[in-house]
mmCIF file of C-alpha atoms (C1' of nucleotides) in Angstrom:
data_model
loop_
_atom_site.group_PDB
_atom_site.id
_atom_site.type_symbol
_atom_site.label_atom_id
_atom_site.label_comp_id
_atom_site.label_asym_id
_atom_site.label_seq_id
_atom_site.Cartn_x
_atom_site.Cartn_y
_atom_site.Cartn_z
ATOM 1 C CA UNK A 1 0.000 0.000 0.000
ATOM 2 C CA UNK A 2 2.974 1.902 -0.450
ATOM 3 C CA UNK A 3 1.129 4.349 -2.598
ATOM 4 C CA UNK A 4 -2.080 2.472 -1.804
ATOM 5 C CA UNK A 5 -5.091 4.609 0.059
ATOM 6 C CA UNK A 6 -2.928 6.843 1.000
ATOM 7 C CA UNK A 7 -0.846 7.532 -1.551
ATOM 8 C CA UNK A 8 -1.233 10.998 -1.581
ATOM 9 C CA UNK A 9 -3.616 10.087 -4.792
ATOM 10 C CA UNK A 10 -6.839 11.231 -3.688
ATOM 11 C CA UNK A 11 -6.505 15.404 -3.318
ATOM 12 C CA UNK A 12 -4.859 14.827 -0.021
ATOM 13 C CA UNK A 13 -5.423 18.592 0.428
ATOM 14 C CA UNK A 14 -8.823 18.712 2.596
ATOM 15 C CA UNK A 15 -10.994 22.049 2.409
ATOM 16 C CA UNK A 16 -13.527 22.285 -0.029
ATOM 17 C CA UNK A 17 -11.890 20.748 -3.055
ATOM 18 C CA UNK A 18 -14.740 19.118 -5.188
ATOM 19 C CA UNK A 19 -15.103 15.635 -5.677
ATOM 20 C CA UNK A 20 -16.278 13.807 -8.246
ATOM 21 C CA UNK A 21 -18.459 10.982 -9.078
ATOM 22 C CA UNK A 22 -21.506 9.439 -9.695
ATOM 23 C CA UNK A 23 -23.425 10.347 -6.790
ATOM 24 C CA UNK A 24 -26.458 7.533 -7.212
ATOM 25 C CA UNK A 25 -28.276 6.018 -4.393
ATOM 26 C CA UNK A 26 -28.544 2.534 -4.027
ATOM 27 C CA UNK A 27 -30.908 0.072 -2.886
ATOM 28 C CA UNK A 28 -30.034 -1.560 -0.062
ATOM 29 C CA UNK A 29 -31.799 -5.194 0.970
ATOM 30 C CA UNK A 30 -30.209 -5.465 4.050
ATOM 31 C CA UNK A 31 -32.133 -6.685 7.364
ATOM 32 C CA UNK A 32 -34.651 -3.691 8.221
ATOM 33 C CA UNK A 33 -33.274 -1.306 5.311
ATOM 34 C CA UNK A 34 -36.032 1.254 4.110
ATOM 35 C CA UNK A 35 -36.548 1.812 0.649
ATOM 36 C CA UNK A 36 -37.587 4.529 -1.204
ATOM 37 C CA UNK A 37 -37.753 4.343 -5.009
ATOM 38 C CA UNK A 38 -36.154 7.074 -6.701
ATOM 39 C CA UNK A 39 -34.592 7.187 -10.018
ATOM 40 C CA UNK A 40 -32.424 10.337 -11.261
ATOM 41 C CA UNK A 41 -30.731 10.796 -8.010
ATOM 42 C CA UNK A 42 -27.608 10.553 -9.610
ATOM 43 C CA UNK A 43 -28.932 12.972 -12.424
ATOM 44 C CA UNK A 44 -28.987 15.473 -9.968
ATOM 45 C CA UNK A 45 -25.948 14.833 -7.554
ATOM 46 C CA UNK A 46 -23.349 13.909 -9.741
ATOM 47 C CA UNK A 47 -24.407 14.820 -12.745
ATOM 48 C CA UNK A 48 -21.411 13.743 -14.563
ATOM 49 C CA UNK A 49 -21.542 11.234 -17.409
ATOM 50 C CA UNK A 50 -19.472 8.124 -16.940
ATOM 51 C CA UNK A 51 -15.813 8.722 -17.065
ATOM 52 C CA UNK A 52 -16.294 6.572 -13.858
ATOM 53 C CA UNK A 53 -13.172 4.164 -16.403
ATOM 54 C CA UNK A 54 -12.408 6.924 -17.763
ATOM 55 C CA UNK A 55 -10.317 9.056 -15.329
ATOM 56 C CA UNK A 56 -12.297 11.611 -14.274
ATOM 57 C CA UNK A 57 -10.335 13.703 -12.037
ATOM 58 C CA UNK A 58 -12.098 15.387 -8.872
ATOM 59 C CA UNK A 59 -11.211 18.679 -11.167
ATOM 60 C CA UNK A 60 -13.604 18.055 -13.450
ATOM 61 C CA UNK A 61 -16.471 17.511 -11.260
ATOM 62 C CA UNK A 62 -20.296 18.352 -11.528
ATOM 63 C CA UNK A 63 -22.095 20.667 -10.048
ATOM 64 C CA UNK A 64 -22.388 18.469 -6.768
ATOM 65 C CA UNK A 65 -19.730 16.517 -6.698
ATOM 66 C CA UNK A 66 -20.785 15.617 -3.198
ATOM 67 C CA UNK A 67 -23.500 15.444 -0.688
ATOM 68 C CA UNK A 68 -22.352 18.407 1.098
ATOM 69 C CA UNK A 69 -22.091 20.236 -2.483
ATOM 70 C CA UNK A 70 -25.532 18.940 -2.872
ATOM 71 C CA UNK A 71 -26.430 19.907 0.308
ATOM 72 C CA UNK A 72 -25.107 23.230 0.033
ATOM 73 C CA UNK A 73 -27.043 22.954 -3.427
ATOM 74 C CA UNK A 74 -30.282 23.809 -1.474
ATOM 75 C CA UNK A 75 -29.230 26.787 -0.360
ATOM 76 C CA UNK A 76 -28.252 28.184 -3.630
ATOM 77 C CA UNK A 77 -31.709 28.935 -5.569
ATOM 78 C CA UNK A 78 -30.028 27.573 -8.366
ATOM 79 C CA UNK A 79 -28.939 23.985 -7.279
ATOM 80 C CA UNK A 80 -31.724 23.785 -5.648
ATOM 81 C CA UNK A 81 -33.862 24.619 -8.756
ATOM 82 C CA UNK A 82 -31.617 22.190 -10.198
ATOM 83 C CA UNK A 83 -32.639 19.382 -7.724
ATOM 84 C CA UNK A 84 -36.033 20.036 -8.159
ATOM 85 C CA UNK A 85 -35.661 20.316 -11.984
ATOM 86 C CA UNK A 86 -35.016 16.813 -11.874
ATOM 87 C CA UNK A 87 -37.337 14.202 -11.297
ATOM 88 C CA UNK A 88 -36.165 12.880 -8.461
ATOM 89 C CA UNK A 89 -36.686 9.392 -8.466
ATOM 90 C CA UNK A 90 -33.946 6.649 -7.222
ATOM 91 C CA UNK A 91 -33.746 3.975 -4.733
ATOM 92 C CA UNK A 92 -32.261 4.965 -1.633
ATOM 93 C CA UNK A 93 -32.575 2.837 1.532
ATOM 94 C CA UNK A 94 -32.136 3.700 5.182
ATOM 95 C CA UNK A 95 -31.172 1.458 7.142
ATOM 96 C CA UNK A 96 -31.693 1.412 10.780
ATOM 97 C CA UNK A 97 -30.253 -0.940 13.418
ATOM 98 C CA UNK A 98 -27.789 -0.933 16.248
ATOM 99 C CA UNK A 99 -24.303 -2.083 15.878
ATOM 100 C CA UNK A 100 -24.179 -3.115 19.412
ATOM 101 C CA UNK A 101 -23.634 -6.302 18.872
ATOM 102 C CA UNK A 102 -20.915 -6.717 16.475
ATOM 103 C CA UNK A 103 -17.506 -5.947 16.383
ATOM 104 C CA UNK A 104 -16.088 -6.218 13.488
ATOM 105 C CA UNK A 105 -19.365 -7.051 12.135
ATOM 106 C CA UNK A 106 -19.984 -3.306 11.832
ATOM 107 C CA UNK A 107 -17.190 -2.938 9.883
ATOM 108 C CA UNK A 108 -17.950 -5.626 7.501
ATOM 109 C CA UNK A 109 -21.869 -4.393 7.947
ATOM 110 C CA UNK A 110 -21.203 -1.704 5.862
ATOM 111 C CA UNK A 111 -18.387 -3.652 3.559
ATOM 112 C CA UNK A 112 -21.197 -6.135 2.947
ATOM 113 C CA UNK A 113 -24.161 -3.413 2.351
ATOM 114 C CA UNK A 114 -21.999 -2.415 -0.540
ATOM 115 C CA UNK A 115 -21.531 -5.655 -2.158
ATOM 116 C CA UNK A 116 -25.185 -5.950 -1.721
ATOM 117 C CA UNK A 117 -25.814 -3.218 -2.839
ATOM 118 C CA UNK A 118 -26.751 -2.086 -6.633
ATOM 119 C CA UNK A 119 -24.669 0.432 -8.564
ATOM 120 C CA UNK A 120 -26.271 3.105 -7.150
ATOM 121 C CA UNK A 121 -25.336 4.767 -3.395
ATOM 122 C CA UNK A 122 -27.642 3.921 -0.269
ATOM 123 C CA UNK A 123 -27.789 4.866 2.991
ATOM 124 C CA UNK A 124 -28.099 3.489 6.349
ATOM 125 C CA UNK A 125 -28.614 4.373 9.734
ATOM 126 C CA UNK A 126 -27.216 2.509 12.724
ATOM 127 C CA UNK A 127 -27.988 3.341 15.827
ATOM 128 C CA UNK A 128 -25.288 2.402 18.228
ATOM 129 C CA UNK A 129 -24.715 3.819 21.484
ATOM 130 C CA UNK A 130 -21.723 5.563 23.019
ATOM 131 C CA UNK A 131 -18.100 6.079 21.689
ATOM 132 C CA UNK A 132 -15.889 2.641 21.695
ATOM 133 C CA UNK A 133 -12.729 2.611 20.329
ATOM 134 C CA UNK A 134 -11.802 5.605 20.629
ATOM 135 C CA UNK A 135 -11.518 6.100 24.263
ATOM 136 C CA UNK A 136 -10.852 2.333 25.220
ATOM 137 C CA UNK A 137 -7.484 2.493 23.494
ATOM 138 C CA UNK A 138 -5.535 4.892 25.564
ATOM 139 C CA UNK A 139 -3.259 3.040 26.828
ATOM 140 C CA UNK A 140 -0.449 2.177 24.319
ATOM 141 C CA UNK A 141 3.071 1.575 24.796
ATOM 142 C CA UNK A 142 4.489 4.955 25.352
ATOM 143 C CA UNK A 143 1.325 7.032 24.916
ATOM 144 C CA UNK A 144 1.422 7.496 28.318
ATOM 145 C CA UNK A 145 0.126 10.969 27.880
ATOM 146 C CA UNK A 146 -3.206 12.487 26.105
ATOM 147 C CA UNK A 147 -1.878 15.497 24.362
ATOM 148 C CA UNK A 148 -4.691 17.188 23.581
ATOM 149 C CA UNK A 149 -7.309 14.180 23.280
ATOM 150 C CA UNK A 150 -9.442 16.206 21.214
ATOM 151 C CA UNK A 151 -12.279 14.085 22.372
ATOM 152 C CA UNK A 152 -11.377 10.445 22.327
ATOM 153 C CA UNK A 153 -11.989 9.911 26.083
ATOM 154 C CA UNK A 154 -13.391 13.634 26.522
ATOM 155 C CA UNK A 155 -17.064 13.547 27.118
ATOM 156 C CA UNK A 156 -19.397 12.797 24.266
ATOM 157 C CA UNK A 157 -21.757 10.151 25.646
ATOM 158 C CA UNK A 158 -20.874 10.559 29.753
ATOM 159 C CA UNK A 159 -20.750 7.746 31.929
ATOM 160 C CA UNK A 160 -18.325 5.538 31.221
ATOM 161 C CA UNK A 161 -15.402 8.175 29.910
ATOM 162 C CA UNK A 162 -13.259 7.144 32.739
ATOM 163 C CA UNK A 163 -12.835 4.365 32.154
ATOM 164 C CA UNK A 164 -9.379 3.367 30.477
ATOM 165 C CA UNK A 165 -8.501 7.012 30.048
ATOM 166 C CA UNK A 166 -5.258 6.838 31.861
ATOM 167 C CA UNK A 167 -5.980 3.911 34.131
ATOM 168 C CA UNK A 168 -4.505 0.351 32.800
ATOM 169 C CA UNK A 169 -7.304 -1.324 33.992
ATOM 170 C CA UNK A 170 -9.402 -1.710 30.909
ATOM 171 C CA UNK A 171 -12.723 -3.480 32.083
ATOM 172 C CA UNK A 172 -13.548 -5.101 29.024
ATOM 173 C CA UNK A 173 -17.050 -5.503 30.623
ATOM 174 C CA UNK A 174 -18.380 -2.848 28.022
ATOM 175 C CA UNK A 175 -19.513 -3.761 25.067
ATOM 176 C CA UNK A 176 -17.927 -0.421 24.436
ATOM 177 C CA UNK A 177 -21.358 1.113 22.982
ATOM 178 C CA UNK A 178 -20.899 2.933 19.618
ATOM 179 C CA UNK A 179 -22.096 5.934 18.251
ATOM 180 C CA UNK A 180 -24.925 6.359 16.102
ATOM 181 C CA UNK A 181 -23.677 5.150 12.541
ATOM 182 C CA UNK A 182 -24.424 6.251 9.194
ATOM 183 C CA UNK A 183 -23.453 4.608 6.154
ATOM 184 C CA UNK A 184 -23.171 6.120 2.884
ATOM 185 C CA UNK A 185 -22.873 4.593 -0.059
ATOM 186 C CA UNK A 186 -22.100 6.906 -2.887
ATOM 187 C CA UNK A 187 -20.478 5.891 -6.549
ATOM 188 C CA UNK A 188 -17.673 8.313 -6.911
ATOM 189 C CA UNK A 189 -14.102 8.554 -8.363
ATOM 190 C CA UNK A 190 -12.901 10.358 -5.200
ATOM 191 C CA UNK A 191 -12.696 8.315 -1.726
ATOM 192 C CA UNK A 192 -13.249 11.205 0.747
ATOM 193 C CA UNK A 193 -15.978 13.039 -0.045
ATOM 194 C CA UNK A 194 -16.452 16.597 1.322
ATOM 195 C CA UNK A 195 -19.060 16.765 3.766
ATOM 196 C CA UNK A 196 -19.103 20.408 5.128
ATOM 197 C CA UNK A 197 -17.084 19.196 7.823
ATOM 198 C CA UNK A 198 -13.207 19.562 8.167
ATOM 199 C CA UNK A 199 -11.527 16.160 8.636
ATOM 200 C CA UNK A 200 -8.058 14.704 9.319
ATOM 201 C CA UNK A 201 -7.043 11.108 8.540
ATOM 202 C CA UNK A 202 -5.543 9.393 11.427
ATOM 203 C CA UNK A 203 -5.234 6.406 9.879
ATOM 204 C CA UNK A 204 -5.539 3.565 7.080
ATOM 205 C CA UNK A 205 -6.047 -0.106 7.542
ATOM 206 C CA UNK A 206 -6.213 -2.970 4.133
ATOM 207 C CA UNK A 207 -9.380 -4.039 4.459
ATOM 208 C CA UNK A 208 -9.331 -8.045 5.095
ATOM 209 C CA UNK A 209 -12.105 -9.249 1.711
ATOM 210 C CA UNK A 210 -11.146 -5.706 -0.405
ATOM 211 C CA UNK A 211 -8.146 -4.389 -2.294
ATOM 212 C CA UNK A 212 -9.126 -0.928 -1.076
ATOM 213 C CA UNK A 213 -7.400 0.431 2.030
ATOM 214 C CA UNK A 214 -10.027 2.221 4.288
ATOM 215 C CA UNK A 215 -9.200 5.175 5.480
ATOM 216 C CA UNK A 216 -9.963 6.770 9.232
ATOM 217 C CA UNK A 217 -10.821 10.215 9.803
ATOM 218 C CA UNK A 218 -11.818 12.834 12.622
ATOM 219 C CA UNK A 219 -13.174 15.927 12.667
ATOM 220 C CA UNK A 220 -10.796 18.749 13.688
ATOM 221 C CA UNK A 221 -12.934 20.499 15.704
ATOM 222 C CA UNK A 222 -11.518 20.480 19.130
ATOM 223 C CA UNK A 223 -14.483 19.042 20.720
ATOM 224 C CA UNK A 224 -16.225 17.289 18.467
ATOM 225 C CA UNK A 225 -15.639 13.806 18.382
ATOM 226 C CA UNK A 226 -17.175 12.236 14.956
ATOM 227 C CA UNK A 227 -15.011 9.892 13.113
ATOM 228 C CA UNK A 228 -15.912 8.761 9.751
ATOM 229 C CA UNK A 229 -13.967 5.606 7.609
ATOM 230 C CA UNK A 230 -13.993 5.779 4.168
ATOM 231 C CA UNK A 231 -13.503 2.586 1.941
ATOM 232 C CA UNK A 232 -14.545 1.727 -1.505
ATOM 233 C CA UNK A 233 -16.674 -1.516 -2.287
ATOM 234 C CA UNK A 234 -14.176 -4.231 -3.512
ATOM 235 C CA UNK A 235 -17.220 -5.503 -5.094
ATOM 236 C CA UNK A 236 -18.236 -1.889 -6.957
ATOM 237 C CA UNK A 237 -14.720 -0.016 -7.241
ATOM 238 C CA UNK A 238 -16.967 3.109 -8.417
ATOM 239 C CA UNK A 239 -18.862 2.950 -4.824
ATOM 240 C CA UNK A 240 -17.550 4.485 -1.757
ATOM 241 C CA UNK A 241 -18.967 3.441 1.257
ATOM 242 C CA UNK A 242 -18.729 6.815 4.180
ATOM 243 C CA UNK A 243 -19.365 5.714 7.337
ATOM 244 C CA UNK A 244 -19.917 8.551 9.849
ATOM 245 C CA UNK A 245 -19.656 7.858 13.937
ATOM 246 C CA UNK A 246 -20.833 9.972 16.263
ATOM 247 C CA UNK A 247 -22.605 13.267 16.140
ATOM 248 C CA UNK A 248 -20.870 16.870 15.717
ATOM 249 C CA UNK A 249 -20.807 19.147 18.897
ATOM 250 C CA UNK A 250 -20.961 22.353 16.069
ATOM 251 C CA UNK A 251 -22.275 23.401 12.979
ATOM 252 C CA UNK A 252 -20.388 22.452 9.731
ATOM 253 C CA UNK A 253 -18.263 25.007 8.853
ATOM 254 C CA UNK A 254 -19.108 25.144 5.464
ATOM 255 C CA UNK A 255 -22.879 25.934 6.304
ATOM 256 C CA UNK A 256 -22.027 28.961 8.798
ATOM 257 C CA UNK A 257 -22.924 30.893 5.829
ATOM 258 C CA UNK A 258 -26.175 29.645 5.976
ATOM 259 C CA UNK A 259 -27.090 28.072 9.210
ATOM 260 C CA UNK A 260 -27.158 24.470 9.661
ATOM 261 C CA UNK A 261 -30.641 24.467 10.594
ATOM 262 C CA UNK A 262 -31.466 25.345 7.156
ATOM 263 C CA UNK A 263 -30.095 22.173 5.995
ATOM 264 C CA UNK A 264 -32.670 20.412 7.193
ATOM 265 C CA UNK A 265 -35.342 22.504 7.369
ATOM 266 C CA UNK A 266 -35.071 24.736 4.367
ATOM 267 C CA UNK A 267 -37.790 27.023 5.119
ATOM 268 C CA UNK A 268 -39.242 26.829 1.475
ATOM 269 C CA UNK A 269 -38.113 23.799 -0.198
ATOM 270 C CA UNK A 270 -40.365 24.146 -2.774
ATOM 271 C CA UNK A 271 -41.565 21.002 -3.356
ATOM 272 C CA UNK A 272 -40.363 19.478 -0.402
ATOM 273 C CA UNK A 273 -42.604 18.855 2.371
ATOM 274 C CA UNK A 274 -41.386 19.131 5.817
ATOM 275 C CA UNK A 275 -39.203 16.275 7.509
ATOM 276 C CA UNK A 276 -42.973 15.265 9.393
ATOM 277 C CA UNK A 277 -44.594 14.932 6.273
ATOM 278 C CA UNK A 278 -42.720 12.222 5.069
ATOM 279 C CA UNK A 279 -43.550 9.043 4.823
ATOM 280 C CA UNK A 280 -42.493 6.715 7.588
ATOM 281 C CA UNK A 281 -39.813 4.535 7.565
ATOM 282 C CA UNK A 282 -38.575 6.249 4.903
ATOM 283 C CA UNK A 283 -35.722 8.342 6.654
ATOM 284 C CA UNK A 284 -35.369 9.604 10.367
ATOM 285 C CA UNK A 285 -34.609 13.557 9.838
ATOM 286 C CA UNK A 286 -34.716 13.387 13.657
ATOM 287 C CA UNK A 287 -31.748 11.315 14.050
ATOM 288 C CA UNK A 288 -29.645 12.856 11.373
ATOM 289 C CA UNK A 289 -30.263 16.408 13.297
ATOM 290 C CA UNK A 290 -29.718 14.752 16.419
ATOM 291 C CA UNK A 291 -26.453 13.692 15.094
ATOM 292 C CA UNK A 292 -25.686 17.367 13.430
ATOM 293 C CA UNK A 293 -25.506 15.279 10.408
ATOM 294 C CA UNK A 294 -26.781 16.963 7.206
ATOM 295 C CA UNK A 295 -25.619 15.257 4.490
ATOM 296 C CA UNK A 296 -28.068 12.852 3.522
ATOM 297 C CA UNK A 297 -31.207 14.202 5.293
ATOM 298 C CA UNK A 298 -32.161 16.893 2.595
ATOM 299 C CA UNK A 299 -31.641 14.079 0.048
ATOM 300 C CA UNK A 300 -33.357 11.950 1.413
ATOM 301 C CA UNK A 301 -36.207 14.177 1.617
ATOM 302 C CA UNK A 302 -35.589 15.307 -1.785
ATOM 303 C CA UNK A 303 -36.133 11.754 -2.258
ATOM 304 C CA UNK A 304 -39.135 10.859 -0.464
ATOM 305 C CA UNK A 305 -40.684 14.116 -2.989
ATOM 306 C CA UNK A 306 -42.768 12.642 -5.589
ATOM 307 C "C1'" DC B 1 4.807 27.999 10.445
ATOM 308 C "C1'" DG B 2 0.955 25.253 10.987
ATOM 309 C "C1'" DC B 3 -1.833 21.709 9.558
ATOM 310 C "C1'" DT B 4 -2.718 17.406 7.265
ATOM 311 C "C1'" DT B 5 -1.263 13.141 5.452
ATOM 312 C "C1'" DT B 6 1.452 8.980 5.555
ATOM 313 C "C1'" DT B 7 2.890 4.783 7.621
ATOM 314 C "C1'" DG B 8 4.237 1.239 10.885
ATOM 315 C "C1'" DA B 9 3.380 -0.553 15.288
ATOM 316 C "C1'" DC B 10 0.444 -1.714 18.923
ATOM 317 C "C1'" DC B 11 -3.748 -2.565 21.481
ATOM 318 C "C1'" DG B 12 -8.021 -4.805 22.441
ATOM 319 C "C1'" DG B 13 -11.777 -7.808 21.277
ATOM 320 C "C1'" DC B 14 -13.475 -11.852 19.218
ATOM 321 C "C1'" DG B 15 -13.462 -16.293 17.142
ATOM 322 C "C1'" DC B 16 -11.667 -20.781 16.766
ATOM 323 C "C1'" DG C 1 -4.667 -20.109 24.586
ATOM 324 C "C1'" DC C 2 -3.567 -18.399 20.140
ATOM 325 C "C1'" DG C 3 -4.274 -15.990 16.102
ATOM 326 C "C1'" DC C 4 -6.751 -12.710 13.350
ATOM 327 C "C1'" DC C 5 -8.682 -8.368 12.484
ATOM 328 C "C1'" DG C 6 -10.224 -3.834 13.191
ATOM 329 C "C1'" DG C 7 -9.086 0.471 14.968
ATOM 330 C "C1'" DT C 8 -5.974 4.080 16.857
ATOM 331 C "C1'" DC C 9 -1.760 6.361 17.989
ATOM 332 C "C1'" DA C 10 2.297 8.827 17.114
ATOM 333 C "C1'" DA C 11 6.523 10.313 14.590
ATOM 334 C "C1'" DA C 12 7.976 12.011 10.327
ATOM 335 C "C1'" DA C 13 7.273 14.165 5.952
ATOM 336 C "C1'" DG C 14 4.916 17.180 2.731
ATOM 337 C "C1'" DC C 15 2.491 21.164 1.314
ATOM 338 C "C1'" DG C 16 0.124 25.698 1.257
#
DNA sequence: CGCTTTTGACCGGCGC
DNA sequence: GCGCCGGTCAAAAGCG
């Protein structure tokens, strides 16, 4: 993997650089998975052609080269006329369950959603519990010392912070309860996909069953404690499953502009009825602003739109 | 100069 | 009990 994930081949520069791809939601069969048939998603979020073989670079993106760009889409009349231009019909699933159970299961849970999956992009909510790895790790050879812990054993869910923070004595009693999770399945050129948020990669594993490395990131804000892995579907090279963990203690940068809040609540989507007027079971608007997680909620509501 | 990425090593949990 | 795998840390390097 010398020049593998890492390899400095995806824009390693973070910020808003675009991103590319074919932004299409998938279908996604899994155990309790919503679906929602839509059919031009990627139309409208990536709406490049195909140089998927080609080589599209993430220079030559579309107009939304990326949920956030979609996102931020709705706040520009004109994407958003754009969105709505296009009839938005795709599949798109959400997929709702708790991860905490599994392991290493959750890892592959999302790994296996995307060979399930269709050629499109799909999403799926797990609801977990509290933080795990990151704040049951502490103690490593030398690491005797937490820098600045941004927010690995900070706070984020209370109760059971203290637990191997500094001390050695890592009860292994918890089943280390994970965040809410939120898997994103998204066919694109590009690995990380700009969100709105500002991340930094703290690591890269080979994933066991793909030739794709996955990568781990963090969000730089100081207290906020979301972590999102990025991998691509050894099944669908095109597809990049985005995992997000945990919810963000602030408002995505990129939407200070124009408020979070409007994100998922744009106060005259035309077209778009309001997060309670959409059909059940489709998608849980609640949860993704509980988790300060904007991405796919206005999608998904531009998807539940006839 | 500061921030982010890269990369190897290590830890911890789980399965066999 | 051992091995495997996922996940995270930390030092070094690169880039704007």
């Amino acid at each position: 993997m010398s020049s593998g994930g890492g390899g400095g081949g995806d824009q390693g520069r973070h910020g808003l650089y675009h991103q590319h791809g074919h932004g299409q939601l998938t279908r996604y069969d899994g155990a309790g998975g919503y679906e929602l048939s839509n059919d031009d998603m990627e139309s409208f979020f990536f709406s490049q052609p195909e140089g998927v073989g080609g080589g599209v670079r993430a220079d030559e993106i579309a107009p939304y080269s990326s949920i956030t760009s979609y996102l931020q889409g709705f706040l520009d009349p004109t994407g958003l006329a754009r969105h709505l231009d296009v009839p938005a019909k795709h599949e798109l699933s959400v997929d709702v369950r708790s991860h905490d159970q599994d392991s290493q299961g959750t890892g592959s849970a999302a790994g296996e959603s995307a060979a399930l999956l269709t050629p499109n992009s799909s999403v799926s909510f797990s609801s977990g519990g509290g933080d795990g790895e990151g704040k049951s790790r502490r103690s490593k050879k030398g690491r005797a010392q937490e820098p600045d812990d941004q927010e690995d054993g900070k706070d984020h869910e209370d109760g059971e912070s203290s637990k191997t923070a500094n001390n050695k004595p890592k009860k292994k009693a918890e089943k280390r309860p994970r965040l809410p999770r939120v898997s994103f399945l998204t066919k694109s050129e590009v690995d990380h996909l700009e969100d709105g948020y500002r991340w930094r990669k703290y690591g890269q594993k080979a994933v066991k069953n793909s030739p794709y490395p996955r990568s781990y990131y963090r969000c730089t804000t100081p207290k906020c404690g979301v972590k999102k892995r990025v991998e691509r579907s050894y099944q669908d090279p095109s597809t990049v499953i985005t995992t997000y963990e945990g919810q963000h203690t602030h408002h995505s940068p990129a939407s200070l502009r124009g408020s979070a809040a409007h994100l998922f609540m744009p106060p005259g989507l035309h077209g778009l009825p309001p997060p309670h007027l959409i059909p059940p079971g489709v998608f849980h608007p609640e949860l993704m602003s509980m988790m300060r997680m904007p991405y796919p909620s206005p999608n998904m509501h531009l998807l539940s739109v006839p």
